[in-house]
């Protein structure tokens, strides 16, 4: 595993083999650390808000007009925050008008999250997860900052454990593929007392797209979420599902 130094450079390689972007990761601030954001406002390009093996806490914050576009997860996922094998506690935080290739506001890869009393409004993803994308990692604890043979038989999947609750709101989030508000892959998730209003996906899961995931969805309210080709919800695994649905298509 890589020893942390003062900074690490990650390069994005385009289809023609050329370097299309370079991201500098601060070894002290973005790797193996704890960060607390309290009553703070953020906007603009997400570069210095990607974290590896960290614990991140946001309280009474606003992430507005943040964005992440580029090749691969590190550059193009999570307009406000990108967390790789990192844990997130997000309370009373607003995510508004953020955009990314995937996960318009948040991208969580192989990490746990507690999301409570948050608002996700007017976020957009070009592909999956208009507001939030949550995925497992087949590389175990290893991330983009590690020099490792990803074909090693010793590597195992880490599945995120996610809780979304306490009147969190997902409203008017959009994506051009799967999961207008949430895209969840290979995780364990509890969604409770959460509102999904006016979210839109092009292909499947106007509000939520879930695949290979154990999910409990309890006491939630779904109103006027839309999907152009399939349903408001897309579940690829068994789920416990108990909520109210109004005027949805």
mmCIF file of C-alpha atoms in Angstrom:
data_model
loop_
_atom_site.group_PDB
_atom_site.id
_atom_site.type_symbol
_atom_site.label_atom_id
_atom_site.label_comp_id
_atom_site.label_asym_id
_atom_site.label_seq_id
_atom_site.Cartn_x
_atom_site.Cartn_y
_atom_site.Cartn_z
ATOM 1 C CA UNK A 1 0.000 0.000 0.000
ATOM 2 C CA UNK A 2 1.144 3.516 -0.772
ATOM 3 C CA UNK A 3 2.785 5.573 1.966
ATOM 4 C CA UNK A 4 1.168 8.992 2.288
ATOM 5 C CA UNK A 5 3.319 11.893 1.154
ATOM 6 C CA UNK A 6 2.637 15.614 1.006
ATOM 7 C CA UNK A 7 0.723 15.294 -2.252
ATOM 8 C CA UNK A 8 -0.219 12.744 -4.898
ATOM 9 C CA UNK A 9 -0.953 13.426 -8.548
ATOM 10 C CA UNK A 10 -3.696 11.443 -10.291
ATOM 11 C CA UNK A 11 -3.884 11.663 -14.071
ATOM 12 C CA UNK A 12 -6.955 11.152 -16.239
ATOM 13 C CA UNK A 13 -6.197 9.411 -19.536
ATOM 14 C CA UNK A 14 -8.506 10.144 -22.463
ATOM 15 C CA UNK A 15 -9.537 7.634 -25.127
ATOM 16 C CA UNK A 16 -6.677 8.707 -27.375
ATOM 17 C CA UNK A 17 -4.124 7.885 -24.660
ATOM 18 C CA UNK A 18 -3.308 11.473 -23.747
ATOM 19 C CA UNK A 19 -3.511 13.022 -20.277
ATOM 20 C CA UNK A 20 -6.748 15.014 -20.181
ATOM 21 C CA UNK A 21 -6.590 16.253 -16.584
ATOM 22 C CA UNK A 22 -4.414 16.118 -13.465
ATOM 23 C CA UNK A 23 -5.729 16.126 -9.906
ATOM 24 C CA UNK A 24 -3.458 16.911 -6.950
ATOM 25 C CA UNK A 25 -4.437 15.153 -3.715
ATOM 26 C CA UNK A 26 -3.252 16.730 -0.452
ATOM 27 C CA UNK A 27 -1.859 13.913 1.689
ATOM 28 C CA UNK A 28 -2.603 15.723 4.955
ATOM 29 C CA UNK A 29 -6.103 16.959 4.130
ATOM 30 C CA UNK A 30 -7.598 14.296 1.848
ATOM 31 C CA UNK A 31 -6.095 10.925 2.867
ATOM 32 C CA UNK A 32 -6.441 9.005 6.173
ATOM 33 C CA UNK A 33 -7.857 11.924 8.108
ATOM 34 C CA UNK A 34 -10.988 13.318 9.742
ATOM 35 C CA UNK A 35 -12.623 16.448 8.394
ATOM 36 C CA UNK A 36 -15.459 18.416 9.968
ATOM 37 C CA UNK A 37 -17.324 21.003 7.897
ATOM 38 C CA UNK A 38 -19.562 23.126 10.121
ATOM 39 C CA UNK A 39 -21.788 25.999 8.959
ATOM 40 C CA UNK A 40 -19.800 26.373 5.742
ATOM 41 C CA UNK A 41 -20.711 27.156 2.127
ATOM 42 C CA UNK A 42 -19.072 25.550 -0.908
ATOM 43 C CA UNK A 43 -19.284 26.063 -4.661
ATOM 44 C CA UNK A 44 -17.296 25.553 -7.842
ATOM 45 C CA UNK A 45 -15.109 22.701 -9.039
ATOM 46 C CA UNK A 46 -14.917 19.778 -6.621
ATOM 47 C CA UNK A 47 -11.149 19.010 -6.890
ATOM 48 C CA UNK A 48 -10.120 19.452 -3.235
ATOM 49 C CA UNK A 49 -13.247 17.740 -1.902
ATOM 50 C CA UNK A 50 -12.364 14.165 -2.846
ATOM 51 C CA UNK A 51 -11.323 11.979 0.081
ATOM 52 C CA UNK A 52 -9.641 8.584 0.500
ATOM 53 C CA UNK A 53 -9.953 6.502 3.712
ATOM 54 C CA UNK A 54 -11.326 9.502 5.600
ATOM 55 C CA UNK A 55 -14.209 10.302 7.932
ATOM 56 C CA UNK A 56 -16.126 13.374 6.774
ATOM 57 C CA UNK A 57 -18.764 15.221 8.809
ATOM 58 C CA UNK A 58 -20.936 18.036 7.455
ATOM 59 C CA UNK A 59 -23.316 19.996 9.690
ATOM 60 C CA UNK A 60 -25.410 23.017 8.663
ATOM 61 C CA UNK A 61 -23.515 23.337 5.387
ATOM 62 C CA UNK A 62 -24.547 24.287 1.854
ATOM 63 C CA UNK A 63 -23.014 22.858 -1.311
ATOM 64 C CA UNK A 64 -24.352 24.883 -4.241
ATOM 65 C CA UNK A 65 -23.292 25.062 -7.903
ATOM 66 C CA UNK A 66 -20.514 22.526 -7.342
ATOM 67 C CA UNK A 67 -19.425 20.321 -10.231
ATOM 68 C CA UNK A 68 -17.172 17.423 -11.258
ATOM 69 C CA UNK A 69 -16.670 16.395 -14.875
ATOM 70 C CA UNK A 70 -13.926 14.274 -16.377
ATOM 71 C CA UNK A 71 -12.699 10.756 -17.031
ATOM 72 C CA UNK A 72 -13.328 8.140 -14.316
ATOM 73 C CA UNK A 73 -14.838 8.337 -10.836
ATOM 74 C CA UNK A 74 -12.156 10.515 -9.264
ATOM 75 C CA UNK A 75 -12.603 13.291 -11.805
ATOM 76 C CA UNK A 76 -16.241 13.031 -12.819
ATOM 77 C CA UNK A 77 -18.234 11.663 -9.891
ATOM 78 C CA UNK A 78 -19.766 13.560 -6.986
ATOM 79 C CA UNK A 79 -20.231 17.227 -7.814
ATOM 80 C CA UNK A 80 -20.005 18.294 -4.156
ATOM 81 C CA UNK A 81 -18.121 15.400 -2.493
ATOM 82 C CA UNK A 82 -16.352 12.259 -3.681
ATOM 83 C CA UNK A 83 -15.565 9.653 -1.004
ATOM 84 C CA UNK A 84 -13.536 6.518 -1.705
ATOM 85 C CA UNK A 85 -13.423 3.953 1.141
ATOM 86 C CA UNK A 86 -14.440 6.864 3.355
ATOM 87 C CA UNK A 87 -17.314 7.412 5.776
ATOM 88 C CA UNK A 88 -19.748 10.328 5.706
ATOM 89 C CA UNK A 89 -21.980 11.850 8.374
ATOM 90 C CA UNK A 90 -24.125 14.567 6.802
ATOM 91 C CA UNK A 91 -26.609 16.469 8.993
ATOM 92 C CA UNK A 92 -28.775 19.495 8.190
ATOM 93 C CA UNK A 93 -26.873 20.004 4.961
ATOM 94 C CA UNK A 94 -28.211 21.378 1.669
ATOM 95 C CA UNK A 95 -26.998 20.115 -1.713
ATOM 96 C CA UNK A 96 -28.344 22.417 -4.410
ATOM 97 C CA UNK A 97 -27.785 22.741 -8.174
ATOM 98 C CA UNK A 98 -24.704 20.528 -8.239
ATOM 99 C CA UNK A 99 -23.698 18.491 -11.302
ATOM 100 C CA UNK A 100 -21.400 15.630 -12.304
ATOM 101 C CA UNK A 101 -21.060 12.762 -14.730
ATOM 102 C CA UNK A 102 -22.400 10.444 -12.000
ATOM 103 C CA UNK A 103 -23.692 11.342 -8.547
ATOM 104 C CA UNK A 104 -24.717 14.962 -9.066
ATOM 105 C CA UNK A 105 -23.925 15.889 -5.446
ATOM 106 C CA UNK A 106 -22.422 12.841 -3.721
ATOM 107 C CA UNK A 107 -20.469 9.804 -4.833
ATOM 108 C CA UNK A 108 -19.725 7.216 -2.144
ATOM 109 C CA UNK A 109 -17.537 4.260 -3.120
ATOM 110 C CA UNK A 110 -17.068 1.447 -0.569
ATOM 111 C CA UNK A 111 -17.857 3.662 2.403
ATOM 112 C CA UNK A 112 -20.621 4.056 4.991
ATOM 113 C CA UNK A 113 -22.896 7.075 5.319
ATOM 114 C CA UNK A 114 -25.469 8.540 7.698
ATOM 115 C CA UNK A 115 -27.554 11.183 5.933
ATOM 116 C CA UNK A 116 -30.157 12.969 8.063
ATOM 117 C CA UNK A 117 -32.244 16.129 7.659
ATOM 118 C CA UNK A 118 -30.554 16.916 4.353
ATOM 119 C CA UNK A 119 -32.016 18.519 1.241
ATOM 120 C CA UNK A 120 -30.966 17.509 -2.267
ATOM 121 C CA UNK A 121 -32.524 20.006 -4.686
ATOM 122 C CA UNK A 122 -32.011 20.550 -8.447
ATOM 123 C CA UNK A 123 -28.951 18.334 -8.810
ATOM 124 C CA UNK A 124 -28.060 16.667 -12.111
ATOM 125 C CA UNK A 125 -26.005 13.731 -13.377
ATOM 126 C CA UNK A 126 -25.209 13.021 -16.994
ATOM 127 C CA UNK A 127 -25.363 9.262 -16.319
ATOM 128 C CA UNK A 128 -26.523 7.688 -13.012
ATOM 129 C CA UNK A 129 -27.648 9.143 -9.688
ATOM 130 C CA UNK A 130 -29.038 12.636 -10.172
ATOM 131 C CA UNK A 131 -28.298 13.512 -6.531
ATOM 132 C CA UNK A 132 -26.360 10.576 -5.057
ATOM 133 C CA UNK A 133 -24.446 7.573 -6.382
ATOM 134 C CA UNK A 134 -23.492 4.757 -3.984
ATOM 135 C CA UNK A 135 -21.388 1.805 -5.149
ATOM 136 C CA UNK A 136 -19.283 -1.027 -3.782
ATOM 137 C CA UNK A 137 -15.607 -1.517 -4.569
ATOM 138 C CA UNK A 138 -14.275 -4.831 -5.800
ATOM 139 C CA UNK A 139 -10.792 -3.654 -4.797
ATOM 140 C CA UNK A 140 -11.423 -3.788 -1.055
ATOM 141 C CA UNK A 141 -9.634 -1.089 0.896
ATOM 142 C CA UNK A 142 -7.534 -0.101 -2.082
ATOM 143 C CA UNK A 143 -8.277 3.141 -3.901
ATOM 144 C CA UNK A 144 -6.991 5.145 -6.831
ATOM 145 C CA UNK A 145 -4.102 6.427 -4.701
ATOM 146 C CA UNK A 146 -2.667 2.949 -4.107
ATOM 147 C CA UNK A 147 -0.178 1.085 -6.234
ATOM 148 C CA UNK A 148 -1.692 -2.383 -6.274
ATOM 149 C CA UNK A 149 -2.425 -5.257 -8.618
ATOM 150 C CA UNK A 150 -6.212 -5.132 -8.797
ATOM 151 C CA UNK A 151 -6.334 -8.695 -10.133
ATOM 152 C CA UNK A 152 -5.036 -10.069 -6.836
ATOM 153 C CA UNK A 153 -7.152 -12.911 -5.411
ATOM 154 C CA UNK A 154 -6.767 -11.363 -1.959
ATOM 155 C CA UNK A 155 -8.969 -8.393 -2.833
ATOM 156 C CA UNK A 156 -12.613 -8.534 -1.765
ATOM 157 C CA UNK A 157 -15.666 -6.380 -2.253
ATOM 158 C CA UNK A 158 -16.558 -3.758 0.337
ATOM 159 C CA UNK A 159 -20.286 -2.971 0.369
ATOM 160 C CA UNK A 160 -21.413 0.426 1.677
ATOM 161 C CA UNK A 161 -23.837 0.655 4.607
ATOM 162 C CA UNK A 162 -26.117 3.644 4.178
ATOM 163 C CA UNK A 163 -28.806 5.287 6.318
ATOM 164 C CA UNK A 164 -31.001 8.079 4.909
ATOM 165 C CA UNK A 165 -33.612 9.419 7.323
ATOM 166 C CA UNK A 166 -35.179 12.216 9.397
ATOM 167 C CA UNK A 167 -37.161 14.055 6.725
ATOM 168 C CA UNK A 168 -34.391 14.214 4.168
ATOM 169 C CA UNK A 169 -35.755 15.609 0.885
ATOM 170 C CA UNK A 170 -34.854 14.718 -2.705
ATOM 171 C CA UNK A 171 -36.559 17.140 -5.074
ATOM 172 C CA UNK A 172 -36.240 17.962 -8.777
ATOM 173 C CA UNK A 173 -33.063 15.947 -9.293
ATOM 174 C CA UNK A 174 -32.430 14.538 -12.768
ATOM 175 C CA UNK A 175 -30.235 12.075 -14.605
ATOM 176 C CA UNK A 176 -29.997 10.860 -18.184
ATOM 177 C CA UNK A 177 -29.751 7.188 -17.299
ATOM 178 C CA UNK A 178 -30.584 5.391 -13.999
ATOM 179 C CA UNK A 179 -31.825 6.775 -10.672
ATOM 180 C CA UNK A 180 -33.199 10.315 -10.818
ATOM 181 C CA UNK A 181 -32.433 10.884 -7.127
ATOM 182 C CA UNK A 182 -30.487 7.785 -6.000
ATOM 183 C CA UNK A 183 -28.387 5.155 -7.755
ATOM 184 C CA UNK A 184 -27.393 2.344 -5.373
ATOM 185 C CA UNK A 185 -25.266 -0.645 -6.350
ATOM 186 C CA UNK A 186 -24.160 -3.511 -4.077
ATOM 187 C CA UNK A 187 -24.894 -1.846 -0.739
ATOM 188 C CA UNK A 188 -26.980 -2.262 2.409
ATOM 189 C CA UNK A 189 -29.359 0.658 2.756
ATOM 190 C CA UNK A 190 -32.101 1.922 5.061
ATOM 191 C CA UNK A 191 -34.261 4.790 3.775
ATOM 192 C CA UNK A 192 -36.776 6.053 6.321
ATOM 193 C CA UNK A 193 -39.097 9.081 6.540
ATOM 194 C CA UNK A 194 -37.671 10.601 3.375
ATOM 195 C CA UNK A 195 -39.460 12.565 0.631
ATOM 196 C CA UNK A 196 -38.887 12.074 -3.103
ATOM 197 C CA UNK A 197 -40.582 14.736 -5.211
ATOM 198 C CA UNK A 198 -40.359 15.553 -8.934
ATOM 199 C CA UNK A 199 -37.209 13.537 -9.623
ATOM 200 C CA UNK A 200 -36.604 12.309 -13.179
ATOM 201 C CA UNK A 201 -34.558 9.606 -14.893
ATOM 202 C CA UNK A 202 -34.458 8.810 -18.577
ATOM 203 C CA UNK A 203 -34.177 5.017 -18.529
ATOM 204 C CA UNK A 204 -35.134 3.534 -15.149
ATOM 205 C CA UNK A 205 -35.828 4.507 -11.546
ATOM 206 C CA UNK A 206 -37.295 8.006 -11.663
ATOM 207 C CA UNK A 207 -36.703 8.300 -7.908
ATOM 208 C CA UNK A 208 -34.494 5.324 -6.987
ATOM 209 C CA UNK A 209 -32.521 2.696 -8.874
ATOM 210 C CA UNK A 210 -31.266 -0.183 -6.729
ATOM 211 C CA UNK A 211 -29.254 -3.184 -7.911
ATOM 212 C CA UNK A 212 -27.606 -6.047 -5.966
ATOM 213 C CA UNK A 213 -28.593 -4.279 -2.764
ATOM 214 C CA UNK A 214 -30.370 -5.213 0.469
ATOM 215 C CA UNK A 215 -32.733 -2.325 1.121
ATOM 216 C CA UNK A 216 -35.359 -1.273 3.649
ATOM 217 C CA UNK A 217 -37.567 1.630 2.558
ATOM 218 C CA UNK A 218 -40.004 2.645 5.283
ATOM 219 C CA UNK A 219 -42.408 5.550 5.749
ATOM 220 C CA UNK A 220 -41.237 7.457 2.682
ATOM 221 C CA UNK A 221 -43.271 9.761 0.454
ATOM 222 C CA UNK A 222 -42.946 9.597 -3.350
ATOM 223 C CA UNK A 223 -44.687 12.323 -5.376
ATOM 224 C CA UNK A 224 -44.619 12.985 -9.136
ATOM 225 C CA UNK A 225 -41.335 11.272 -9.892
ATOM 226 C CA UNK A 226 -40.944 10.424 -13.576
ATOM 227 C CA UNK A 227 -39.118 7.972 -15.773
ATOM 228 C CA UNK A 228 -39.370 8.179 -19.540
ATOM 229 C CA UNK A 229 -39.076 4.459 -20.239
ATOM 230 C CA UNK A 230 -39.726 2.419 -17.086
ATOM 231 C CA UNK A 231 -40.971 2.871 -13.537
ATOM 232 C CA UNK A 232 -40.376 5.311 -10.730
ATOM 233 C CA UNK A 233 -38.627 2.548 -8.791
ATOM 234 C CA UNK A 234 -36.248 -0.122 -10.057
ATOM 235 C CA UNK A 235 -35.331 -2.916 -7.657
ATOM 236 C CA UNK A 236 -33.069 -5.749 -8.784
ATOM 237 C CA UNK A 237 -33.059 -7.494 -5.387
ATOM 238 C CA UNK A 238 -35.608 -8.244 -2.661
ATOM 239 C CA UNK A 239 -36.496 -5.177 -0.632
ATOM 240 C CA UNK A 240 -38.718 -4.368 2.303
ATOM 241 C CA UNK A 241 -40.821 -1.595 0.862
ATOM 242 C CA UNK A 242 -43.485 0.365 2.784
ATOM 243 C CA UNK A 243 -44.258 3.930 1.775
ATOM 244 C CA UNK A 244 -46.762 6.323 0.228
ATOM 245 C CA UNK A 245 -46.825 7.061 -3.499
ATOM 246 C CA UNK A 246 -48.758 9.961 -5.038
ATOM 247 C CA UNK A 247 -49.196 11.021 -8.673
ATOM 248 C CA UNK A 248 -46.137 9.208 -9.919
ATOM 249 C CA UNK A 249 -45.385 7.827 -13.330
#
